[in-house]
Amino acid sequence: SRGLGVVYKRQIWESPRGICRPYKPATGSLQTTSTPADFEALAQTDLSGTTCVVLDILRATSSMITALANVAEQILPVATIEEALAAKAEHPEALLCGERDGLRITATQTGGTEFDLGNSPREYTAQMVAGKTLITTTTNGTRALRACVNANQTLVASFLNLTATTDHLRANPPANLVIVCGGTHEEAALEDSLAAGAIADALWDLYEPDADDSTQLARQLHMTMGNDLQAAMSHARNGRRLLSLPDLADDVAECVAEDIYSFSAELVEGKVSKLG
Ligand code: MLT
């Protein structure tokens, strides 16, 4: 009967491989955004009930996590060079950090102020950043973070602290989780989708029934290319560019090293710091 059919659907959940397991309701919804246009659209929505995890593997969020590991006190991500200069006027002791076209921002681009650091994780040594406030603007990564300022919680993640991030999410599973990829130029970025897929895979049992197709795509990518991230980077647009620049090529391996750090990080009131 119709009634029995409803009961059957509630009790049995068919997995993609056709194995029937007891029905398990989703903990919540899981979405992935791939491009800058997606995160700009996300910023126009009500995020008060949403947790965002922001990824810009090459290289913004990897550099931020490295800076926090080397005990930078806090990081202020801003979208533009103008905003960075205004923040510097308020925090004269802070270091100015970031890139345009992958390179440290110079006096010619700012009307006279040289930035202290670029966007290479290798620059964010303890000697350089311990105890410091960093103001940073990058092409996509800091814009992605700014797009999430109104979220209930915004985590900052990378391969370097991926498991720490998914452990945090598993311990406190949000009802609405959005994985926000920084992308490259105005496109999706392979490396961000790979990290998004790794996060989705780690939380799959919680979110599978209500994961969107972008997340499914990212997870499939993780399952096919995720076992050799360094090799995958030679297919990524920003990966190829960085690998072709002798001064920046080593950044790629730094950014795809997995689970080097055991802390998660979050953006609170415009500042990125270690969580907890
Ligand atoms: C970005 O924010 O767009 C990236 O981190 C670019 C880069 O590789 O520096």
PDB file of C-alpha atoms and ligand atoms in Angstrom:
ATOM      1  CA  SER A   1       0.000   0.000   0.000  1.00  0.00           C
ATOM      2  CA  ARG A   2       0.976   3.637  -0.263  1.00  0.00           C
ATOM      3  CA  GLY A   3       1.461   3.838   3.476  1.00  0.00           C
ATOM      4  CA  LEU A   4       3.820   0.850   3.532  1.00  0.00           C
ATOM      5  CA  GLY A   5       5.797   2.388   0.658  1.00  0.00           C
ATOM      6  CA  VAL A   6       6.435   5.469   2.748  1.00  0.00           C
ATOM      7  CA  VAL A   7       7.618   3.333   5.672  1.00  0.00           C
ATOM      8  CA  TYR A   8       9.905   1.364   3.321  1.00  0.00           C
ATOM      9  CA  LYS A   9      11.491   4.558   1.996  1.00  0.00           C
ATOM     10  CA  ARG A  10      12.112   5.816   5.482  1.00  0.00           C
ATOM     11  CA  GLN A  11      13.834   2.632   6.605  1.00  0.00           C
ATOM     12  CA  ILE A  12      15.978   1.737   3.605  1.00  0.00           C
ATOM     13  CA  TRP A  13      18.546   3.894   1.925  1.00  0.00           C
ATOM     14  CA  GLU A  14      20.113   2.655  -1.281  1.00  0.00           C
ATOM     15  CA  SER A  15      23.773   3.632  -1.685  1.00  0.00           C
ATOM     16  CA  PRO A  16      25.286   4.389  -5.132  1.00  0.00           C
ATOM     17  CA  ARG A  17      26.759   0.874  -5.185  1.00  0.00           C
ATOM     18  CA  GLY A  18      23.320  -0.652  -4.699  1.00  0.00           C
ATOM     19  CA  ILE A  19      23.916  -1.890  -1.157  1.00  0.00           C
ATOM     20  CA  CYS A  20      20.929  -1.327   1.100  1.00  0.00           C
ATOM     21  CA  ARG A  21      21.756   0.084   4.483  1.00  0.00           C
ATOM     22  CA  PRO A  22      19.441   1.279   7.246  1.00  0.00           C
ATOM     23  CA  TYR A  23      18.056   4.691   6.379  1.00  0.00           C
ATOM     24  CA  LYS A  24      20.195   7.420   7.846  1.00  0.00           C
ATOM     25  CA  PRO A  25      18.880  10.957   7.715  1.00  0.00           C
ATOM     26  CA  ALA A  26      21.390  13.614   6.677  1.00  0.00           C
ATOM     27  CA  THR A  27      22.881  15.628   9.506  1.00  0.00           C
ATOM     28  CA  GLY A  28      22.453  18.588   7.213  1.00  0.00           C
ATOM     29  CA  SER A  29      23.018  19.943   3.748  1.00  0.00           C
ATOM     30  CA  LEU A  30      26.434  20.101   2.116  1.00  0.00           C
ATOM     31  CA  GLN A  31      27.164  22.397  -0.819  1.00  0.00           C
ATOM     32  CA  THR A  32      30.349  23.307  -2.647  1.00  0.00           C
ATOM     33  CA  THR A  33      30.948  26.553  -4.519  1.00  0.00           C
ATOM     34  CA  SER A  34      33.608  26.425  -7.207  1.00  0.00           C
ATOM     35  CA  THR A  35      34.142  29.855  -8.759  1.00  0.00           C
ATOM     36  CA  PRO A  36      34.430  33.483  -7.629  1.00  0.00           C
ATOM     37  CA  ALA A  37      31.001  34.149  -9.188  1.00  0.00           C
ATOM     38  CA  ASP A  38      29.630  31.458  -6.858  1.00  0.00           C
ATOM     39  CA  PHE A  39      31.132  32.976  -3.716  1.00  0.00           C
ATOM     40  CA  GLU A  40      29.997  36.460  -4.742  1.00  0.00           C
ATOM     41  CA  ALA A  41      26.459  35.055  -5.088  1.00  0.00           C
ATOM     42  CA  LEU A  42      26.795  33.272  -1.740  1.00  0.00           C
ATOM     43  CA  ALA A  43      27.642  36.607  -0.102  1.00  0.00           C
ATOM     44  CA  GLN A  44      24.201  37.891  -1.156  1.00  0.00           C
ATOM     45  CA  THR A  45      22.391  35.104   0.716  1.00  0.00           C
ATOM     46  CA  ASP A  46      21.450  34.751   4.372  1.00  0.00           C
ATOM     47  CA  LEU A  47      24.376  32.839   5.893  1.00  0.00           C
ATOM     48  CA  SER A  48      23.293  33.232   9.519  1.00  0.00           C
ATOM     49  CA  GLY A  49      22.527  29.489   9.741  1.00  0.00           C
ATOM     50  CA  THR A  50      25.501  28.339   7.660  1.00  0.00           C
ATOM     51  CA  THR A  51      29.057  27.248   8.339  1.00  0.00           C
ATOM     52  CA  CYS A  52      31.497  28.037   5.516  1.00  0.00           C
ATOM     53  CA  VAL A  53      34.863  26.371   5.005  1.00  0.00           C
ATOM     54  CA  VAL A  54      37.059  28.524   2.782  1.00  0.00           C
ATOM     55  CA  LEU A  55      39.830  26.953   0.685  1.00  0.00           C
ATOM     56  CA  ASP A  56      42.412  28.620  -1.519  1.00  0.00           C
ATOM     57  CA  ILE A  57      45.026  25.906  -1.677  1.00  0.00           C
ATOM     58  CA  LEU A  58      47.378  27.767  -4.069  1.00  0.00           C
ATOM     59  CA  ARG A  59      48.095  29.680  -1.962  1.00  0.00           C
ATOM     60  CA  ALA A  60      46.144  32.073   0.266  1.00  0.00           C
ATOM     61  CA  THR A  61      44.677  29.741   2.889  1.00  0.00           C
ATOM     62  CA  SER A  62      47.829  27.568   2.916  1.00  0.00           C
ATOM     63  CA  SER A  63      49.899  30.674   3.694  1.00  0.00           C
ATOM     64  CA  MET A  64      47.463  31.745   6.423  1.00  0.00           C
ATOM     65  CA  ILE A  65      47.585  28.338   8.115  1.00  0.00           C
ATOM     66  CA  THR A  66      51.403  28.367   7.909  1.00  0.00           C
ATOM     67  CA  ALA A  67      51.458  31.858   9.451  1.00  0.00           C
ATOM     68  CA  LEU A  68      49.218  30.750  12.334  1.00  0.00           C
ATOM     69  CA  ALA A  69      51.376  27.638  12.854  1.00  0.00           C
ATOM     70  CA  ASN A  70      54.327  30.008  13.184  1.00  0.00           C
ATOM     71  CA  VAL A  71      52.332  31.881  15.825  1.00  0.00           C
ATOM     72  CA  ALA A  72      51.219  34.944  13.933  1.00  0.00           C
ATOM     73  CA  GLU A  73      48.770  36.536  16.354  1.00  0.00           C
ATOM     74  CA  GLN A  74      46.002  37.246  13.866  1.00  0.00           C
ATOM     75  CA  ILE A  75      45.392  37.780  10.178  1.00  0.00           C
ATOM     76  CA  LEU A  76      43.122  40.445   8.738  1.00  0.00           C
ATOM     77  CA  PRO A  77      42.068  39.349   5.231  1.00  0.00           C
ATOM     78  CA  VAL A  78      40.861  42.208   3.046  1.00  0.00           C
ATOM     79  CA  ALA A  79      39.630  42.226  -0.538  1.00  0.00           C
ATOM     80  CA  THR A  80      41.559  45.147  -2.022  1.00  0.00           C
ATOM     81  CA  ILE A  81      44.917  46.925  -1.828  1.00  0.00           C
ATOM     82  CA  GLU A  82      43.063  50.095  -0.715  1.00  0.00           C
ATOM     83  CA  GLU A  83      41.474  48.236   2.194  1.00  0.00           C
ATOM     84  CA  ALA A  84      44.888  46.823   3.132  1.00  0.00           C
ATOM     85  CA  LEU A  85      46.398  50.318   3.259  1.00  0.00           C
ATOM     86  CA  ALA A  86      43.451  51.601   5.335  1.00  0.00           C
ATOM     87  CA  ALA A  87      43.873  48.671   7.780  1.00  0.00           C
ATOM     88  CA  LYS A  88      47.614  49.435   7.999  1.00  0.00           C
ATOM     89  CA  ALA A  89      46.777  53.024   9.006  1.00  0.00           C
ATOM     90  CA  GLU A  90      44.756  51.558  11.910  1.00  0.00           C
ATOM     91  CA  HIS A  91      47.387  48.926  12.789  1.00  0.00           C
ATOM     92  CA  PRO A  92      50.735  50.569  12.014  1.00  0.00           C
ATOM     93  CA  GLU A  93      52.616  47.682  13.633  1.00  0.00           C
ATOM     94  CA  ALA A  94      51.053  45.087  11.271  1.00  0.00           C
ATOM     95  CA  LEU A  95      52.796  43.490   8.300  1.00  0.00           C
ATOM     96  CA  LEU A  96      51.307  44.102   4.859  1.00  0.00           C
ATOM     97  CA  CYS A  97      51.025  40.823   2.960  1.00  0.00           C
ATOM     98  CA  GLY A  98      49.597  39.452  -0.258  1.00  0.00           C
ATOM     99  CA  GLU A  99      49.908  39.268  -4.000  1.00  0.00           C
ATOM    100  CA  ARG A 100      48.701  40.415  -7.358  1.00  0.00           C
ATOM    101  CA  ASP A 101      49.504  38.143 -10.303  1.00  0.00           C
ATOM    102  CA  GLY A 102      51.114  35.849  -7.735  1.00  0.00           C
ATOM    103  CA  LEU A 103      53.809  38.370  -6.802  1.00  0.00           C
ATOM    104  CA  ARG A 104      54.362  40.544  -3.717  1.00  0.00           C
ATOM    105  CA  ILE A 105      52.590  43.911  -4.018  1.00  0.00           C
ATOM    106  CA  THR A 106      55.012  46.721  -4.801  1.00  0.00           C
ATOM    107  CA  ALA A 107      55.128  50.496  -4.292  1.00  0.00           C
ATOM    108  CA  THR A 108      54.132  51.008  -7.932  1.00  0.00           C
ATOM    109  CA  GLN A 109      50.806  49.239  -7.288  1.00  0.00           C
ATOM    110  CA  THR A 110      50.052  51.100  -4.035  1.00  0.00           C
ATOM    111  CA  GLY A 111      51.264  54.612  -4.770  1.00  0.00           C
ATOM    112  CA  GLY A 112      54.366  54.275  -2.606  1.00  0.00           C
ATOM    113  CA  THR A 113      54.040  51.496  -0.002  1.00  0.00           C
ATOM    114  CA  GLU A 114      56.022  48.259  -0.429  1.00  0.00           C
ATOM    115  CA  PHE A 115      54.256  45.204   1.025  1.00  0.00           C
ATOM    116  CA  ASP A 116      56.343  43.260   3.551  1.00  0.00           C
ATOM    117  CA  LEU A 117      55.477  39.754   2.363  1.00  0.00           C
ATOM    118  CA  GLY A 118      54.020  38.079  -0.727  1.00  0.00           C
ATOM    119  CA  ASN A 119      51.764  35.021  -0.701  1.00  0.00           C
ATOM    120  CA  SER A 120      54.322  32.227  -0.461  1.00  0.00           C
ATOM    121  CA  PRO A 121      53.870  29.996   2.602  1.00  0.00           C
ATOM    122  CA  ARG A 122      57.669  29.770   2.769  1.00  0.00           C
ATOM    123  CA  GLU A 123      57.823  33.475   3.636  1.00  0.00           C
ATOM    124  CA  TYR A 124      55.652  33.034   6.738  1.00  0.00           C
ATOM    125  CA  THR A 125      58.435  31.839   9.037  1.00  0.00           C
ATOM    126  CA  ALA A 126      58.313  32.144  12.810  1.00  0.00           C
ATOM    127  CA  GLN A 127      61.099  34.699  12.582  1.00  0.00           C
ATOM    128  CA  MET A 128      58.974  36.837  10.285  1.00  0.00           C
ATOM    129  CA  VAL A 129      55.474  36.479  11.751  1.00  0.00           C
ATOM    130  CA  ALA A 130      55.559  35.306  15.396  1.00  0.00           C
ATOM    131  CA  GLY A 131      53.410  37.580  17.549  1.00  0.00           C
ATOM    132  CA  LYS A 132      52.513  39.783  14.575  1.00  0.00           C
ATOM    133  CA  THR A 133      49.260  40.993  13.055  1.00  0.00           C
ATOM    134  CA  LEU A 134      49.157  40.365   9.307  1.00  0.00           C
ATOM    135  CA  ILE A 135      46.995  42.321   6.881  1.00  0.00           C
ATOM    136  CA  THR A 136      46.602  40.342   3.692  1.00  0.00           C
ATOM    137  CA  THR A 137      44.997  40.825   0.295  1.00  0.00           C
ATOM    138  CA  THR A 138      45.177  38.201  -2.433  1.00  0.00           C
ATOM    139  CA  THR A 139      43.493  37.887  -5.812  1.00  0.00           C
ATOM    140  CA  ASN A 140      40.810  35.352  -4.848  1.00  0.00           C
ATOM    141  CA  GLY A 141      41.447  33.845  -1.418  1.00  0.00           C
ATOM    142  CA  THR A 142      40.835  36.915   0.714  1.00  0.00           C
ATOM    143  CA  ARG A 143      37.817  37.853  -1.429  1.00  0.00           C
ATOM    144  CA  ALA A 144      36.360  34.400  -0.765  1.00  0.00           C
ATOM    145  CA  LEU A 145      36.852  34.900   2.964  1.00  0.00           C
ATOM    146  CA  ARG A 146      35.256  38.337   2.884  1.00  0.00           C
ATOM    147  CA  ALA A 147      32.261  36.831   1.077  1.00  0.00           C
ATOM    148  CA  CYS A 148      31.658  34.645   4.155  1.00  0.00           C
ATOM    149  CA  VAL A 149      31.887  37.306   6.882  1.00  0.00           C
ATOM    150  CA  ASN A 150      28.179  36.982   7.695  1.00  0.00           C
ATOM    151  CA  ALA A 151      28.223  33.206   8.074  1.00  0.00           C
ATOM    152  CA  ASN A 152      27.412  31.648  11.425  1.00  0.00           C
ATOM    153  CA  GLN A 153      30.960  30.261  11.387  1.00  0.00           C
ATOM    154  CA  THR A 154      33.733  30.540   8.795  1.00  0.00           C
ATOM    155  CA  LEU A 155      36.615  28.088   8.908  1.00  0.00           C
ATOM    156  CA  VAL A 156      39.868  28.641   7.029  1.00  0.00           C
ATOM    157  CA  ALA A 157      41.280  25.387   5.691  1.00  0.00           C
ATOM    158  CA  SER A 158      44.023  23.893   3.551  1.00  0.00           C
ATOM    159  CA  PHE A 159      45.550  20.472   2.994  1.00  0.00           C
ATOM    160  CA  LEU A 160      47.971  21.416   5.786  1.00  0.00           C
ATOM    161  CA  ASN A 161      45.182  21.254   8.399  1.00  0.00           C
ATOM    162  CA  LEU A 162      42.478  19.338   6.564  1.00  0.00           C
ATOM    163  CA  THR A 163      41.926  16.558   9.096  1.00  0.00           C
ATOM    164  CA  ALA A 164      41.937  19.031  12.008  1.00  0.00           C
ATOM    165  CA  THR A 165      39.210  20.914  10.142  1.00  0.00           C
ATOM    166  CA  THR A 166      37.086  17.845   9.418  1.00  0.00           C
ATOM    167  CA  ASP A 167      37.567  16.618  13.021  1.00  0.00           C
ATOM    168  CA  HIS A 168      36.172  19.939  14.215  1.00  0.00           C
ATOM    169  CA  LEU A 169      33.222  19.676  11.819  1.00  0.00           C
ATOM    170  CA  ARG A 170      32.512  16.065  12.809  1.00  0.00           C
ATOM    171  CA  ALA A 171      32.482  17.052  16.481  1.00  0.00           C
ATOM    172  CA  ASN A 172      30.144  19.997  15.755  1.00  0.00           C
ATOM    173  CA  PRO A 173      28.297  19.078  12.540  1.00  0.00           C
ATOM    174  CA  PRO A 174      26.518  22.157  11.186  1.00  0.00           C
ATOM    175  CA  ALA A 175      23.025  21.911   9.671  1.00  0.00           C
ATOM    176  CA  ASN A 176      24.203  23.793   6.585  1.00  0.00           C
ATOM    177  CA  LEU A 177      27.788  23.414   5.467  1.00  0.00           C
ATOM    178  CA  VAL A 178      29.191  25.197   2.409  1.00  0.00           C
ATOM    179  CA  ILE A 179      32.707  24.483   1.135  1.00  0.00           C
ATOM    180  CA  VAL A 180      33.855  27.679  -0.565  1.00  0.00           C
ATOM    181  CA  CYS A 181      36.610  27.370  -3.162  1.00  0.00           C
ATOM    182  CA  GLY A 182      38.673  30.438  -4.050  1.00  0.00           C
ATOM    183  CA  GLY A 183      39.245  29.369  -7.654  1.00  0.00           C
ATOM    184  CA  THR A 184      41.785  30.697 -10.126  1.00  0.00           C
ATOM    185  CA  HIS A 185      41.028  33.928 -11.984  1.00  0.00           C
ATOM    186  CA  GLU A 186      37.265  33.640 -12.515  1.00  0.00           C
ATOM    187  CA  GLU A 187      37.346  29.843 -12.890  1.00  0.00           C
ATOM    188  CA  ALA A 188      37.174  26.782 -10.689  1.00  0.00           C
ATOM    189  CA  ALA A 189      40.575  25.566  -9.442  1.00  0.00           C
ATOM    190  CA  LEU A 190      41.490  21.894  -9.541  1.00  0.00           C
ATOM    191  CA  GLU A 191      43.427  22.075  -6.266  1.00  0.00           C
ATOM    192  CA  ASP A 192      40.506  23.675  -4.399  1.00  0.00           C
ATOM    193  CA  SER A 193      38.061  21.109  -5.756  1.00  0.00           C
ATOM    194  CA  LEU A 194      40.426  18.320  -4.665  1.00  0.00           C
ATOM    195  CA  ALA A 195      40.505  19.694  -1.120  1.00  0.00           C
ATOM    196  CA  ALA A 196      36.726  20.211  -1.153  1.00  0.00           C
ATOM    197  CA  GLY A 197      36.334  16.574  -2.205  1.00  0.00           C
ATOM    198  CA  ALA A 198      38.640  15.398   0.580  1.00  0.00           C
ATOM    199  CA  ILE A 199      36.573  17.328   3.141  1.00  0.00           C
ATOM    200  CA  ALA A 200      33.322  15.966   1.707  1.00  0.00           C
ATOM    201  CA  ASP A 201      34.698  12.424   1.730  1.00  0.00           C
ATOM    202  CA  ALA A 202      35.752  12.701   5.384  1.00  0.00           C
ATOM    203  CA  LEU A 203      32.210  13.803   6.330  1.00  0.00           C
ATOM    204  CA  TRP A 204      30.303  11.709   3.780  1.00  0.00           C
ATOM    205  CA  ASP A 205      28.394   9.580   6.261  1.00  0.00           C
ATOM    206  CA  LEU A 206      26.934  12.762   7.789  1.00  0.00           C
ATOM    207  CA  TYR A 207      25.973  14.592   4.618  1.00  0.00           C
ATOM    208  CA  GLU A 208      25.587  12.156   1.704  1.00  0.00           C
ATOM    209  CA  PRO A 209      21.792  12.208   1.524  1.00  0.00           C
ATOM    210  CA  ASP A 210      21.810  15.977   1.127  1.00  0.00           C
ATOM    211  CA  ALA A 211      25.056  16.778  -0.712  1.00  0.00           C
ATOM    212  CA  ASP A 212      24.748  18.813  -3.919  1.00  0.00           C
ATOM    213  CA  ASP A 213      26.166  17.705  -7.267  1.00  0.00           C
ATOM    214  CA  SER A 214      29.147  20.085  -7.053  1.00  0.00           C
ATOM    215  CA  THR A 215      30.148  18.301  -3.880  1.00  0.00           C
ATOM    216  CA  GLN A 216      29.665  14.907  -5.551  1.00  0.00           C
ATOM    217  CA  LEU A 217      31.913  16.060  -8.413  1.00  0.00           C
ATOM    218  CA  ALA A 218      34.587  17.249  -5.986  1.00  0.00           C
ATOM    219  CA  ARG A 219      34.449  13.952  -4.092  1.00  0.00           C
ATOM    220  CA  GLN A 220      34.774  11.945  -7.301  1.00  0.00           C
ATOM    221  CA  LEU A 221      37.785  14.088  -8.238  1.00  0.00           C
ATOM    222  CA  HIS A 222      39.328  13.439  -4.817  1.00  0.00           C
ATOM    223  CA  MET A 223      38.799   9.685  -5.303  1.00  0.00           C
ATOM    224  CA  THR A 224      40.472   9.666  -8.725  1.00  0.00           C
ATOM    225  CA  MET A 225      43.301  12.215  -8.301  1.00  0.00           C
ATOM    226  CA  GLY A 226      43.635  12.687  -4.550  1.00  0.00           C
ATOM    227  CA  ASN A 227      46.279  10.025  -3.967  1.00  0.00           C
ATOM    228  CA  ASP A 228      49.025  12.038  -5.723  1.00  0.00           C
ATOM    229  CA  LEU A 229      48.383  15.704  -5.129  1.00  0.00           C
ATOM    230  CA  GLN A 230      51.789  16.832  -6.377  1.00  0.00           C
ATOM    231  CA  ALA A 231      51.138  15.118  -9.728  1.00  0.00           C
ATOM    232  CA  ALA A 232      47.633  16.593  -9.845  1.00  0.00           C
ATOM    233  CA  MET A 233      49.107  20.085  -9.484  1.00  0.00           C
ATOM    234  CA  SER A 234      50.709  19.822 -12.908  1.00  0.00           C
ATOM    235  CA  HIS A 235      47.145  19.772 -14.314  1.00  0.00           C
ATOM    236  CA  ALA A 236      46.013  22.815 -12.322  1.00  0.00           C
ATOM    237  CA  ARG A 237      46.213  26.221 -13.960  1.00  0.00           C
ATOM    238  CA  ASN A 238      47.743  27.991 -10.939  1.00  0.00           C
ATOM    239  CA  GLY A 239      49.852  24.914 -10.195  1.00  0.00           C
ATOM    240  CA  ARG A 240      51.391  25.029 -13.689  1.00  0.00           C
ATOM    241  CA  ARG A 241      52.033  28.747 -13.386  1.00  0.00           C
ATOM    242  CA  LEU A 242      53.725  28.456  -9.985  1.00  0.00           C
ATOM    243  CA  LEU A 243      55.783  25.450 -11.132  1.00  0.00           C
ATOM    244  CA  SER A 244      57.036  27.494 -14.096  1.00  0.00           C
ATOM    245  CA  LEU A 245      58.362  30.290 -11.833  1.00  0.00           C
ATOM    246  CA  PRO A 246      61.713  29.292 -10.268  1.00  0.00           C
ATOM    247  CA  ASP A 247      61.161  31.425  -7.134  1.00  0.00           C
ATOM    248  CA  LEU A 248      57.658  30.070  -6.486  1.00  0.00           C
ATOM    249  CA  ALA A 249      57.792  26.466  -7.748  1.00  0.00           C
ATOM    250  CA  ASP A 250      58.542  25.058  -4.274  1.00  0.00           C
ATOM    251  CA  ASP A 251      55.326  26.588  -2.950  1.00  0.00           C
ATOM    252  CA  VAL A 252      53.327  23.888  -4.704  1.00  0.00           C
ATOM    253  CA  ALA A 253      54.757  21.021  -2.621  1.00  0.00           C
ATOM    254  CA  GLU A 254      54.385  23.151   0.537  1.00  0.00           C
ATOM    255  CA  CYS A 255      50.692  23.689  -0.198  1.00  0.00           C
ATOM    256  CA  VAL A 256      49.786  20.067  -0.923  1.00  0.00           C
ATOM    257  CA  ALA A 257      51.524  18.597   2.128  1.00  0.00           C
ATOM    258  CA  GLU A 258      48.770  16.886   4.087  1.00  0.00           C
ATOM    259  CA  ASP A 259      47.924  17.221   7.774  1.00  0.00           C
ATOM    260  CA  ILE A 260      51.097  18.940   8.883  1.00  0.00           C
ATOM    261  CA  TYR A 261      49.186  20.944  11.499  1.00  0.00           C
ATOM    262  CA  SER A 262      46.614  19.786  14.018  1.00  0.00           C
ATOM    263  CA  PHE A 263      44.674  23.007  14.527  1.00  0.00           C
ATOM    264  CA  SER A 264      41.657  24.442  12.767  1.00  0.00           C
ATOM    265  CA  ALA A 265      41.269  28.154  12.126  1.00  0.00           C
ATOM    266  CA  GLU A 266      38.345  30.513  11.859  1.00  0.00           C
ATOM    267  CA  LEU A 267      37.413  33.993  10.759  1.00  0.00           C
ATOM    268  CA  VAL A 268      35.766  35.918  13.584  1.00  0.00           C
ATOM    269  CA  GLU A 269      34.904  39.613  13.315  1.00  0.00           C
ATOM    270  CA  GLY A 270      37.139  39.960  10.282  1.00  0.00           C
ATOM    271  CA  LYS A 271      40.167  38.271  11.881  1.00  0.00           C
ATOM    272  CA  VAL A 272      41.588  34.826  11.220  1.00  0.00           C
ATOM    273  CA  SER A 273      43.080  33.024  14.198  1.00  0.00           C
ATOM    274  CA  LYS A 274      43.463  29.514  15.576  1.00  0.00           C
ATOM    275  CA  LEU A 275      40.170  28.068  16.759  1.00  0.00           C
ATOM    276  CA  GLY A 276      39.675  27.547  20.447  1.00  0.00           C
TER     277      GLY A 276
HETATM  278  C1  MLT B   1      44.643  33.890  -4.657  1.00  0.00           C
HETATM  279  O1  MLT B   1      44.224  34.357  -3.568  1.00  0.00           O
HETATM  280  O2  MLT B   1      44.067  34.105  -5.722  1.00  0.00           O
HETATM  281  C2  MLT B   1      45.843  32.999  -4.674  1.00  0.00           C
HETATM  282  O3  MLT B   1      46.294  32.728  -3.430  1.00  0.00           O
HETATM  283  C3  MLT B   1      46.839  33.415  -5.728  1.00  0.00           C
HETATM  284  C4  MLT B   1      48.275  33.011  -5.465  1.00  0.00           C
HETATM  285  O4  MLT B   1      48.722  31.917  -5.838  1.00  0.00           O
HETATM  286  O5  MLT B   1      49.010  33.768  -4.852  1.00  0.00           O
END
